[in-house]
Amino acid sequence: MFATKAASMLLRRSAASSASSSARAATASLRNGFANNMRFMSSDDDVATFDLTGSFETYHLETQPNNTIDMTKEELLGHFELMYTMRRMEITCDNEYKARAIRGFCHLYDGQEAVATGINAAFDPEDSWITSYRCHCTALARGGSVESVLGELFGNVDGQTKGKGGSMHFYNKAHNFFGGQGIVGAQVPVGLGLAFANHYNATPGKPMQVAIACYGDGAANQGQIWESANMASLWNLPMIFCIENNHYGMGTSMDRHSSHSDYYKMGNHIPGVRIDGMNILAVKEGMRFVKDYVGNGNGPMYVEMMTYRYHGHSMSDPGTTYRNREEIALTRSTRDPLEFVKRTLIDAGFADAEQIKETEKRIRKDVAAQVKNAKASPKPTIEPHLFQYVYTTDGGKEQNEFPPHIRMPDFNKSKFY
């Protein structure tokens, strides 16, 4: 079973005394939880069956996700390749930020890769997705590329939002990815609007496309989320409230910032499910269940993903002042989502250690090449880029027409230019 609330609290308290018996107890609990989280059951040459017993907890539900999942070799290898690409991309972002090639805010996702990958695997391309400012990997999963993500972080015109959005404002309407929201929790009311649109546009008698808004445990008690939950329930909308619980709201542990830390129960009468967010198989099966429930007109659902971030809240946060290095190392060694997939591939006979190393080598090379291409992209210029995409093309104005009331800066008089 994944780390319980008590175990995670023990782990955080170990920051005060890394050699304490409580730290050792937490270590044992997390290791046992990771080991029991997935058991390989059987396979043939193409398909393997895995046991997910203990990966889910439910609230106000008469049914729950299946305790087994079938996975083909191609599916599991595809999930690993996407997750490893996410990890290498975020490590590259860390290095480029420290080299000052990336400026401004930068929130990294390494450690949480199984969440975005599992949701994407369970969803249809037509389902709507909006998330927080920790959005690089979601943008990658939802139709992006390393080159478009890094290009955006570099502020270049070939970035996913043409160098105008930066780290917190990715967007890809063609793939129904709506951000990237820079304000804590503000994506949830927008996600509610997406759910309303999906409900409005649904074909009678057929399942609806769903909408998901992902946010962290630090945002979970905001008023706008309660208001959105009320409307979603009142109107029976296909809305998923997904809390990516990485245990810290910025630098404050969840037992210090929330009086109610069973987040999947926060919807009052709205049902909920808690999922092991470090296990790609559990996330995929859990979100399949949630999508089926919500899309078939049963109303909204709360989902809590139990996960962990390796970096600090942002690049300005070392991440070790409110937790110790032992805690981070413990999670890496016992619950890392990538190591989990590697071991799963080997246990199922889908790949051996040498094949996995070759795959990693190929992905590292590809990421490096895409980063090089992203750096070669030019910066946006005032003409024509500044006002592109401000106005619609069918409203009687050209997209790049300069409004007469806008006074452009005189760069010759600016000592900062």
Short mmCIF file of C-alpha atoms in Angstrom, two decimals:
data_model
loop_
_atom_site.label_atom_id
_atom_site.label_comp_id
_atom_site.label_asym_id
_atom_site.label_seq_id
_atom_site.Cartn_x
_atom_site.Cartn_y
_atom_site.Cartn_z
CA MET A 1 0.00 0.00 0.00
CA PHE A 2 1.24 3.49 -0.74
CA ALA A 3 2.52 5.71 2.08
CA THR A 4 -0.25 6.39 4.55
CA LYS A 5 -0.85 9.78 6.10
CA ALA A 6 0.76 8.56 9.32
CA ALA A 7 3.83 7.31 7.49
CA SER A 8 4.28 10.53 5.54
CA MET A 9 3.92 12.56 8.75
CA LEU A 10 6.55 10.39 10.40
CA LEU A 11 8.84 10.97 7.46
CA ARG A 12 8.48 14.74 7.62
CA ARG A 13 9.04 14.81 11.36
CA SER A 14 12.33 13.02 10.79
CA ALA A 15 13.69 16.33 9.48
CA ALA A 16 14.18 17.41 13.09
CA SER A 17 16.24 14.31 13.92
CA SER A 18 17.34 12.23 10.96
CA ALA A 19 18.64 9.46 13.19
CA SER A 20 15.42 9.09 15.19
CA SER A 21 13.44 5.87 15.44
CA SER A 22 10.45 7.56 13.76
CA ALA A 23 12.57 8.17 10.66
CA ARG A 24 13.50 4.49 10.58
CA ALA A 25 9.84 3.54 10.97
CA ALA A 26 8.86 5.85 8.12
CA THR A 27 11.61 4.39 5.96
CA ALA A 28 10.35 0.87 6.56
CA SER A 29 6.76 1.90 5.89
CA LEU A 30 7.56 3.55 2.58
CA ARG A 31 9.74 0.69 1.41
CA ASN A 32 7.06 -1.86 2.20
CA GLY A 33 4.45 0.31 0.52
CA PHE A 34 6.47 0.56 -2.68
CA ALA A 35 7.21 -3.16 -2.77
CA ASN A 36 3.56 -4.12 -2.26
CA ASN A 37 2.19 -1.55 -4.64
CA MET A 38 2.53 -3.70 -7.74
CA ARG A 39 2.92 -7.44 -8.04
CA PHE A 40 3.59 -9.05 -11.39
CA MET A 41 1.04 -11.83 -11.88
CA SER A 42 1.37 -13.40 -15.33
CA SER A 43 2.32 -12.71 -18.92
CA ASP A 44 2.64 -14.07 -22.39
CA ASP A 45 4.85 -12.64 -25.11
CA ASP A 46 2.70 -9.54 -25.61
CA VAL A 47 0.57 -8.86 -22.50
CA ALA A 48 1.28 -8.90 -18.76
CA THR A 49 -1.15 -8.71 -15.85
CA PHE A 50 -0.23 -6.73 -12.73
CA ASP A 51 -1.79 -6.69 -9.27
CA LEU A 52 -2.73 -3.22 -7.97
CA THR A 53 -4.18 -4.29 -4.63
CA GLY A 54 -3.72 -1.51 -2.08
CA SER A 55 -3.19 1.26 -4.63
CA PHE A 56 -6.60 2.90 -4.12
CA GLU A 57 -8.81 4.27 -1.37
CA THR A 58 -12.36 5.39 -2.13
CA TYR A 59 -14.94 7.69 -0.59
CA HIS A 60 -18.73 7.61 -1.15
CA LEU A 61 -18.33 5.06 -3.95
CA GLU A 62 -19.96 1.67 -4.34
CA THR A 63 -17.42 0.61 -6.95
CA GLN A 64 -13.69 1.22 -7.30
CA PRO A 65 -10.87 0.84 -9.83
CA ASN A 66 -9.86 -2.69 -10.75
CA ASN A 67 -7.17 -4.37 -8.68
CA THR A 68 -5.48 -5.71 -11.80
CA ILE A 69 -4.37 -4.16 -15.05
CA ASP A 70 -3.23 -5.68 -18.35
CA MET A 71 -0.38 -3.96 -20.12
CA THR A 72 1.29 -4.68 -23.44
CA LYS A 73 5.01 -4.37 -23.95
CA GLU A 74 4.52 -1.44 -26.33
CA GLU A 75 2.29 0.40 -23.83
CA LEU A 76 4.66 0.02 -20.90
CA LEU A 77 7.72 0.92 -22.95
CA GLY A 78 5.88 3.97 -24.27
CA HIS A 79 5.04 5.11 -20.75
CA PHE A 80 8.66 4.64 -19.66
CA GLU A 81 10.00 6.59 -22.63
CA LEU A 82 7.65 9.51 -21.98
CA MET A 83 8.45 9.56 -18.26
CA TYR A 84 12.19 9.36 -18.86
CA THR A 85 11.94 12.16 -21.42
CA MET A 86 10.11 14.26 -18.81
CA ARG A 87 12.84 13.56 -16.25
CA ARG A 88 15.68 14.46 -18.61
CA MET A 89 13.85 17.57 -19.78
CA GLU A 90 13.34 18.83 -16.21
CA ILE A 91 16.97 18.10 -15.28
CA THR A 92 17.97 20.09 -18.37
CA CYS A 93 15.71 22.95 -17.23
CA ASP A 94 17.51 22.91 -13.88
CA ASN A 95 20.91 23.15 -15.58
CA GLU A 96 19.84 25.84 -18.04
CA TYR A 97 18.26 27.91 -15.27
CA LYS A 98 21.48 27.77 -13.24
CA ALA A 99 23.36 28.81 -16.40
CA ARG A 100 20.90 31.77 -16.67
CA ALA A 101 19.64 30.68 -20.07
CA ILE A 102 16.19 30.43 -18.45
CA ARG A 103 14.96 33.40 -16.41
CA GLY A 104 11.99 34.15 -14.18
CA PHE A 105 9.82 31.58 -12.45
CA CYS A 106 10.52 27.90 -13.02
CA HIS A 107 8.70 25.06 -11.22
CA LEU A 108 9.96 21.55 -11.96
CA TYR A 109 7.97 18.31 -12.02
CA ASP A 110 10.59 15.59 -11.53
CA GLY A 111 9.27 12.94 -9.17
CA GLN A 112 5.68 13.41 -10.29
CA GLU A 113 6.02 12.05 -13.84
CA ALA A 114 3.70 9.07 -13.28
CA VAL A 115 0.77 11.39 -12.58
CA ALA A 116 0.79 13.27 -15.90
CA THR A 117 1.72 10.15 -17.88
CA GLY A 118 -1.03 8.04 -16.30
CA ILE A 119 -3.72 10.68 -16.75
CA ASN A 120 -2.74 11.14 -20.38
CA ALA A 121 -2.83 7.37 -20.96
CA ALA A 122 -6.36 7.12 -19.54
CA PHE A 123 -7.79 10.16 -21.32
CA ASP A 124 -9.02 10.69 -24.86
CA PRO A 125 -7.42 13.50 -26.89
CA GLU A 126 -10.79 15.30 -26.78
CA ASP A 127 -10.82 15.50 -22.96
CA SER A 128 -9.93 18.91 -21.52
CA TRP A 129 -6.96 19.43 -19.22
CA ILE A 130 -5.79 22.44 -17.24
CA THR A 131 -3.16 22.48 -14.52
CA SER A 132 -1.01 24.70 -12.34
CA TYR A 133 2.20 26.53 -13.14
CA ARG A 134 4.13 23.25 -12.69
CA CYS A 135 3.16 22.41 -16.26
CA HIS A 136 6.21 21.58 -18.42
CA CYS A 137 5.63 17.81 -18.39
CA THR A 138 1.88 18.06 -18.92
CA ALA A 139 2.56 20.25 -21.95
CA LEU A 140 4.97 17.59 -23.23
CA ALA A 141 2.43 14.79 -22.72
CA ARG A 142 -0.34 16.81 -24.33
CA GLY A 143 1.11 17.19 -27.80
CA GLY A 144 4.29 19.14 -27.04
CA SER A 145 7.95 18.40 -27.64
CA VAL A 146 11.14 19.02 -25.70
CA GLU A 147 12.07 21.59 -28.33
CA SER A 148 8.79 23.51 -27.96
CA VAL A 149 8.94 23.40 -24.15
CA LEU A 150 12.56 24.53 -23.88
CA GLY A 151 12.03 27.06 -26.65
CA GLU A 152 9.30 28.62 -24.56
CA LEU A 153 11.48 28.65 -21.46
CA PHE A 154 14.23 30.35 -23.45
CA GLY A 155 11.68 32.95 -24.60
CA ASN A 156 12.07 32.13 -28.30
CA VAL A 157 9.49 32.32 -31.09
CA ASP A 158 9.43 28.56 -31.69
CA GLY A 159 8.32 27.94 -28.12
CA GLN A 160 4.90 26.44 -27.54
CA THR A 161 3.33 29.85 -26.92
CA LYS A 162 5.71 31.72 -29.23
CA GLY A 163 7.99 32.88 -26.43
CA LYS A 164 5.24 34.93 -24.77
CA GLY A 165 4.15 32.65 -21.96
CA GLY A 166 7.27 31.34 -20.28
CA SER A 167 7.40 28.56 -17.71
CA MET A 168 3.93 29.03 -16.23
CA HIS A 169 1.77 29.64 -19.29
CA PHE A 170 1.89 26.75 -21.72
CA TYR A 171 -1.13 26.21 -23.94
CA ASN A 172 -2.07 23.87 -26.76
CA LYS A 173 -5.68 24.21 -27.85
CA ALA A 174 -5.29 21.68 -30.65
CA HIS A 175 -4.61 19.04 -27.99
CA ASN A 176 -7.16 20.39 -25.49
CA PHE A 177 -4.48 21.54 -23.07
CA PHE A 178 -5.45 24.88 -21.57
CA GLY A 179 -2.45 25.70 -19.36
CA GLY A 180 -0.42 26.46 -17.30
CA GLN A 181 -2.03 28.88 -14.80
CA GLY A 182 0.23 31.33 -12.98
CA ILE A 183 -2.13 32.04 -10.07
CA VAL A 184 -2.45 29.40 -7.35
CA GLY A 185 -5.77 27.56 -7.73
CA ALA A 186 -7.09 29.85 -10.48
CA GLN A 187 -7.10 26.98 -12.99
CA VAL A 188 -9.96 25.25 -11.17
CA PRO A 189 -12.78 27.68 -12.10
CA VAL A 190 -11.48 27.66 -15.67
CA GLY A 191 -11.54 23.87 -15.60
CA LEU A 192 -15.12 24.09 -14.41
CA GLY A 193 -15.90 26.14 -17.51
CA LEU A 194 -14.30 23.46 -19.67
CA ALA A 195 -16.48 20.84 -17.96
CA PHE A 196 -19.55 22.98 -18.59
CA ALA A 197 -18.61 23.25 -22.28
CA ASN A 198 -18.15 19.48 -22.53
CA HIS A 199 -21.53 18.94 -20.86
CA TYR A 200 -23.18 21.49 -23.17
CA ASN A 201 -21.66 20.00 -26.32
CA ALA A 202 -22.23 16.35 -25.40
CA THR A 203 -24.19 14.07 -27.70
CA PRO A 204 -27.30 12.76 -25.88
CA GLY A 205 -27.00 9.12 -24.99
CA LYS A 206 -23.22 9.02 -25.32
CA PRO A 207 -20.47 9.48 -22.70
CA MET A 208 -19.30 13.06 -22.25
CA GLN A 209 -15.74 14.25 -22.66
CA VAL A 210 -14.40 15.09 -19.21
CA ALA A 211 -12.41 18.04 -17.88
CA ILE A 212 -9.67 17.83 -15.27
CA ALA A 213 -8.13 20.61 -13.20
CA CYS A 214 -4.92 19.62 -11.43
CA TYR A 215 -3.71 21.58 -8.41
CA GLY A 216 -1.46 21.03 -5.42
CA ASP A 217 -2.28 20.31 -1.80
CA GLY A 218 -1.34 23.92 -0.98
CA ALA A 219 -4.27 25.20 -3.06
CA ALA A 220 -6.80 22.63 -1.86
CA ASN A 221 -8.49 24.85 0.74
CA GLN A 222 -9.08 27.87 -1.50
CA GLY A 223 -12.56 29.33 -1.68
CA GLN A 224 -12.69 29.35 -5.46
CA ILE A 225 -12.26 25.57 -5.42
CA TRP A 226 -15.18 25.11 -3.01
CA GLU A 227 -17.33 27.35 -5.20
CA SER A 228 -16.34 25.38 -8.30
CA ALA A 229 -17.13 22.09 -6.56
CA ASN A 230 -20.56 23.38 -5.58
CA MET A 231 -21.38 24.39 -9.16
CA ALA A 232 -20.00 21.15 -10.62
CA SER A 233 -22.16 19.11 -8.27
CA LEU A 234 -25.23 21.32 -8.69
CA TRP A 235 -25.09 21.07 -12.49
CA ASN A 236 -23.81 17.46 -12.58
CA LEU A 237 -20.79 18.40 -14.69
CA PRO A 238 -18.08 15.97 -15.93
CA MET A 239 -15.43 17.64 -13.76
CA ILE A 240 -12.41 16.03 -12.06
CA PHE A 241 -10.78 17.88 -9.16
CA CYS A 242 -7.28 16.39 -9.08
CA ILE A 243 -5.03 17.18 -6.10
CA GLU A 244 -1.38 16.34 -6.81
CA ASN A 245 -0.42 15.86 -3.18
CA ASN A 246 3.36 16.20 -3.03
CA HIS A 247 3.05 16.82 0.74
CA TYR A 248 4.24 20.43 0.74
CA GLY A 249 2.42 23.65 -0.07
CA MET A 250 5.52 25.57 -1.09
CA GLY A 251 7.59 25.03 2.07
CA THR A 252 4.81 24.08 4.47
CA SER A 253 4.01 20.43 5.14
CA MET A 254 0.40 19.40 4.68
CA ASP A 255 -0.15 18.59 8.37
CA ARG A 256 0.77 22.21 9.16
CA HIS A 257 -1.30 23.94 6.45
CA SER A 258 -4.48 21.84 6.31
CA SER A 259 -6.74 20.65 9.13
CA HIS A 260 -8.15 18.03 6.74
CA SER A 261 -5.46 16.26 4.77
CA ASP A 262 -7.53 13.42 3.31
CA TYR A 263 -8.01 15.56 0.23
CA TYR A 264 -10.04 12.99 -1.71
CA LYS A 265 -12.75 13.38 0.96
CA MET A 266 -12.92 17.16 0.70
CA GLY A 267 -15.90 17.21 -1.65
CA ASN A 268 -18.36 16.49 1.19
CA HIS A 269 -21.01 14.48 -0.70
CA ILE A 270 -18.90 14.44 -3.89
CA PRO A 271 -17.21 11.01 -4.21
CA GLY A 272 -13.46 10.67 -4.24
CA VAL A 273 -10.57 8.30 -4.81
CA ARG A 274 -6.98 8.35 -3.58
CA ILE A 275 -4.40 6.88 -5.95
CA ASP A 276 -0.75 5.94 -5.59
CA GLY A 277 0.69 8.69 -7.78
CA MET A 278 4.15 7.10 -7.94
CA ASN A 279 2.78 4.06 -9.79
CA ILE A 280 2.01 4.67 -13.48
CA LEU A 281 -0.13 1.51 -13.63
CA ALA A 282 -2.27 2.60 -10.67
CA VAL A 283 -2.69 6.10 -12.07
CA LYS A 284 -3.74 4.79 -15.47
CA GLU A 285 -6.29 2.33 -14.07
CA GLY A 286 -7.53 4.78 -11.45
CA MET A 287 -8.08 7.54 -13.99
CA ARG A 288 -9.77 5.12 -16.38
CA PHE A 289 -12.28 4.44 -13.62
CA VAL A 290 -12.70 8.15 -12.82
CA LYS A 291 -13.17 9.15 -16.45
CA ASP A 292 -15.77 6.42 -16.96
CA TYR A 293 -17.68 7.45 -13.82
CA VAL A 294 -17.64 11.18 -14.50
CA GLY A 295 -18.19 10.94 -18.25
CA ASN A 296 -21.32 8.84 -17.83
CA GLY A 297 -23.28 11.56 -16.09
CA ASN A 298 -22.60 10.71 -12.45
CA GLY A 299 -21.30 14.18 -11.62
CA PRO A 300 -17.86 15.38 -10.48
CA MET A 301 -15.22 13.50 -8.52
CA TYR A 302 -12.28 14.38 -6.30
CA VAL A 303 -8.99 12.59 -6.99
CA GLU A 304 -5.94 12.70 -4.74
CA MET A 305 -2.63 11.63 -6.23
CA MET A 306 -0.07 10.68 -3.56
CA THR A 307 3.17 11.87 -5.11
CA TYR A 308 6.40 13.74 -4.34
CA ARG A 309 8.55 16.43 -5.94
CA TYR A 310 12.33 16.15 -5.81
CA HIS A 311 13.14 19.80 -6.44
CA GLY A 312 12.02 22.63 -4.22
CA HIS A 313 8.80 24.50 -4.90
CA SER A 314 10.60 26.53 -7.57
CA MET A 315 14.17 27.08 -8.63
CA SER A 316 14.54 29.74 -5.96
CA ASP A 317 13.76 27.15 -3.27
CA PRO A 318 16.57 24.72 -2.36
CA GLY A 319 13.93 22.36 -0.96
CA THR A 320 15.99 21.35 2.06
CA THR A 321 15.08 23.94 4.67
CA TYR A 322 11.72 22.36 5.53
CA ARG A 323 12.68 18.74 4.81
CA ASN A 324 16.00 16.96 5.04
CA ARG A 325 18.08 15.32 2.35
CA GLU A 326 17.47 11.91 3.92
CA GLU A 327 13.77 12.22 3.14
CA ILE A 328 14.41 13.06 -0.50
CA ALA A 329 16.97 10.27 -0.85
CA LEU A 330 14.56 7.83 0.80
CA THR A 331 11.84 8.59 -1.71
CA ARG A 332 14.24 8.33 -4.62
CA SER A 333 15.48 4.93 -3.43
CA THR A 334 12.12 3.39 -2.54
CA ARG A 335 9.33 5.09 -4.48
CA ASP A 336 10.85 6.64 -7.60
CA PRO A 337 8.29 6.30 -10.44
CA LEU A 338 10.93 5.68 -13.10
CA GLU A 339 12.72 2.97 -11.16
CA PHE A 340 9.32 1.39 -10.60
CA VAL A 341 8.68 1.19 -14.35
CA LYS A 342 12.15 -0.17 -15.02
CA ARG A 343 11.65 -2.96 -12.53
CA THR A 344 8.17 -3.64 -13.91
CA LEU A 345 9.54 -3.98 -17.44
CA ILE A 346 12.20 -6.42 -16.26
CA ASP A 347 9.82 -8.47 -14.07
CA ALA A 348 7.38 -8.85 -16.97
CA GLY A 349 10.14 -9.95 -19.33
CA PHE A 350 9.50 -6.98 -21.62
CA ALA A 351 13.07 -5.67 -21.44
CA ASP A 352 16.36 -6.35 -19.71
CA ALA A 353 18.67 -3.88 -17.97
CA GLU A 354 20.86 -3.43 -21.03
CA GLN A 355 17.90 -2.61 -23.29
CA ILE A 356 16.66 -0.05 -20.78
CA LYS A 357 20.10 1.58 -20.68
CA GLU A 358 20.12 1.81 -24.47
CA THR A 359 16.68 3.44 -24.42
CA GLU A 360 17.85 5.97 -21.84
CA LYS A 361 20.95 6.73 -23.90
CA ARG A 362 18.83 7.34 -27.00
CA ILE A 363 16.45 9.64 -25.13
CA ARG A 364 19.30 11.65 -23.57
CA LYS A 365 20.76 12.18 -27.03
CA ASP A 366 17.39 13.22 -28.46
CA VAL A 367 16.71 15.65 -25.60
CA ALA A 368 20.14 17.25 -26.08
CA ALA A 369 19.49 17.67 -29.81
CA GLN A 370 16.09 19.26 -29.23
CA VAL A 371 17.51 21.65 -26.64
CA LYS A 372 20.16 22.72 -29.16
CA ASN A 373 17.44 23.40 -31.74
CA ALA A 374 15.41 25.35 -29.18
CA LYS A 375 18.39 27.59 -28.44
CA ALA A 376 18.80 28.32 -32.14
CA SER A 377 15.30 29.77 -32.40
CA PRO A 378 15.19 33.60 -32.61
CA LYS A 379 13.67 35.92 -30.03
CA PRO A 380 10.30 37.56 -30.68
CA THR A 381 10.47 41.03 -32.22
CA ILE A 382 8.13 43.99 -31.80
CA GLU A 383 6.98 43.64 -35.40
CA PRO A 384 5.17 41.40 -36.09
CA HIS A 385 5.16 39.33 -32.90
CA LEU A 386 4.08 41.74 -30.16
CA PHE A 387 0.42 41.99 -31.13
CA GLN A 388 -0.01 38.67 -32.87
CA TYR A 389 -2.79 36.57 -31.35
CA VAL A 390 -4.15 39.51 -29.36
CA TYR A 391 -7.07 40.03 -31.74
CA THR A 392 -9.04 37.42 -33.63
CA THR A 393 -8.66 37.23 -37.39
CA ASP A 394 -12.40 37.48 -38.05
CA GLY A 395 -13.14 40.64 -36.06
CA GLY A 396 -12.24 43.22 -38.68
CA LYS A 397 -8.66 43.72 -37.47
CA GLU A 398 -5.43 42.13 -38.47
CA GLN A 399 -3.77 40.16 -35.68
CA ASN A 400 -0.70 42.36 -35.58
CA GLU A 401 -2.31 45.79 -35.96
CA PHE A 402 -0.94 48.27 -33.41
CA PRO A 403 -3.76 49.98 -31.51
CA PRO A 404 -3.32 53.76 -31.76
CA HIS A 405 -3.65 54.25 -27.97
CA ILE A 406 -0.59 52.09 -27.24
CA ARG A 407 2.55 54.17 -26.84
CA MET A 408 5.61 52.06 -27.48
CA PRO A 409 8.71 52.52 -25.29
CA ASP A 410 11.59 54.69 -26.42
CA PHE A 411 14.43 52.23 -26.11
CA ASN A 412 17.04 54.93 -26.71
CA LYS A 413 16.05 56.49 -23.39
CA SER A 414 16.02 53.24 -21.45
CA LYS A 415 19.22 52.42 -19.63
CA PHE A 416 17.92 48.90 -18.95
CA TYR A 417 17.40 47.95 -22.60
#
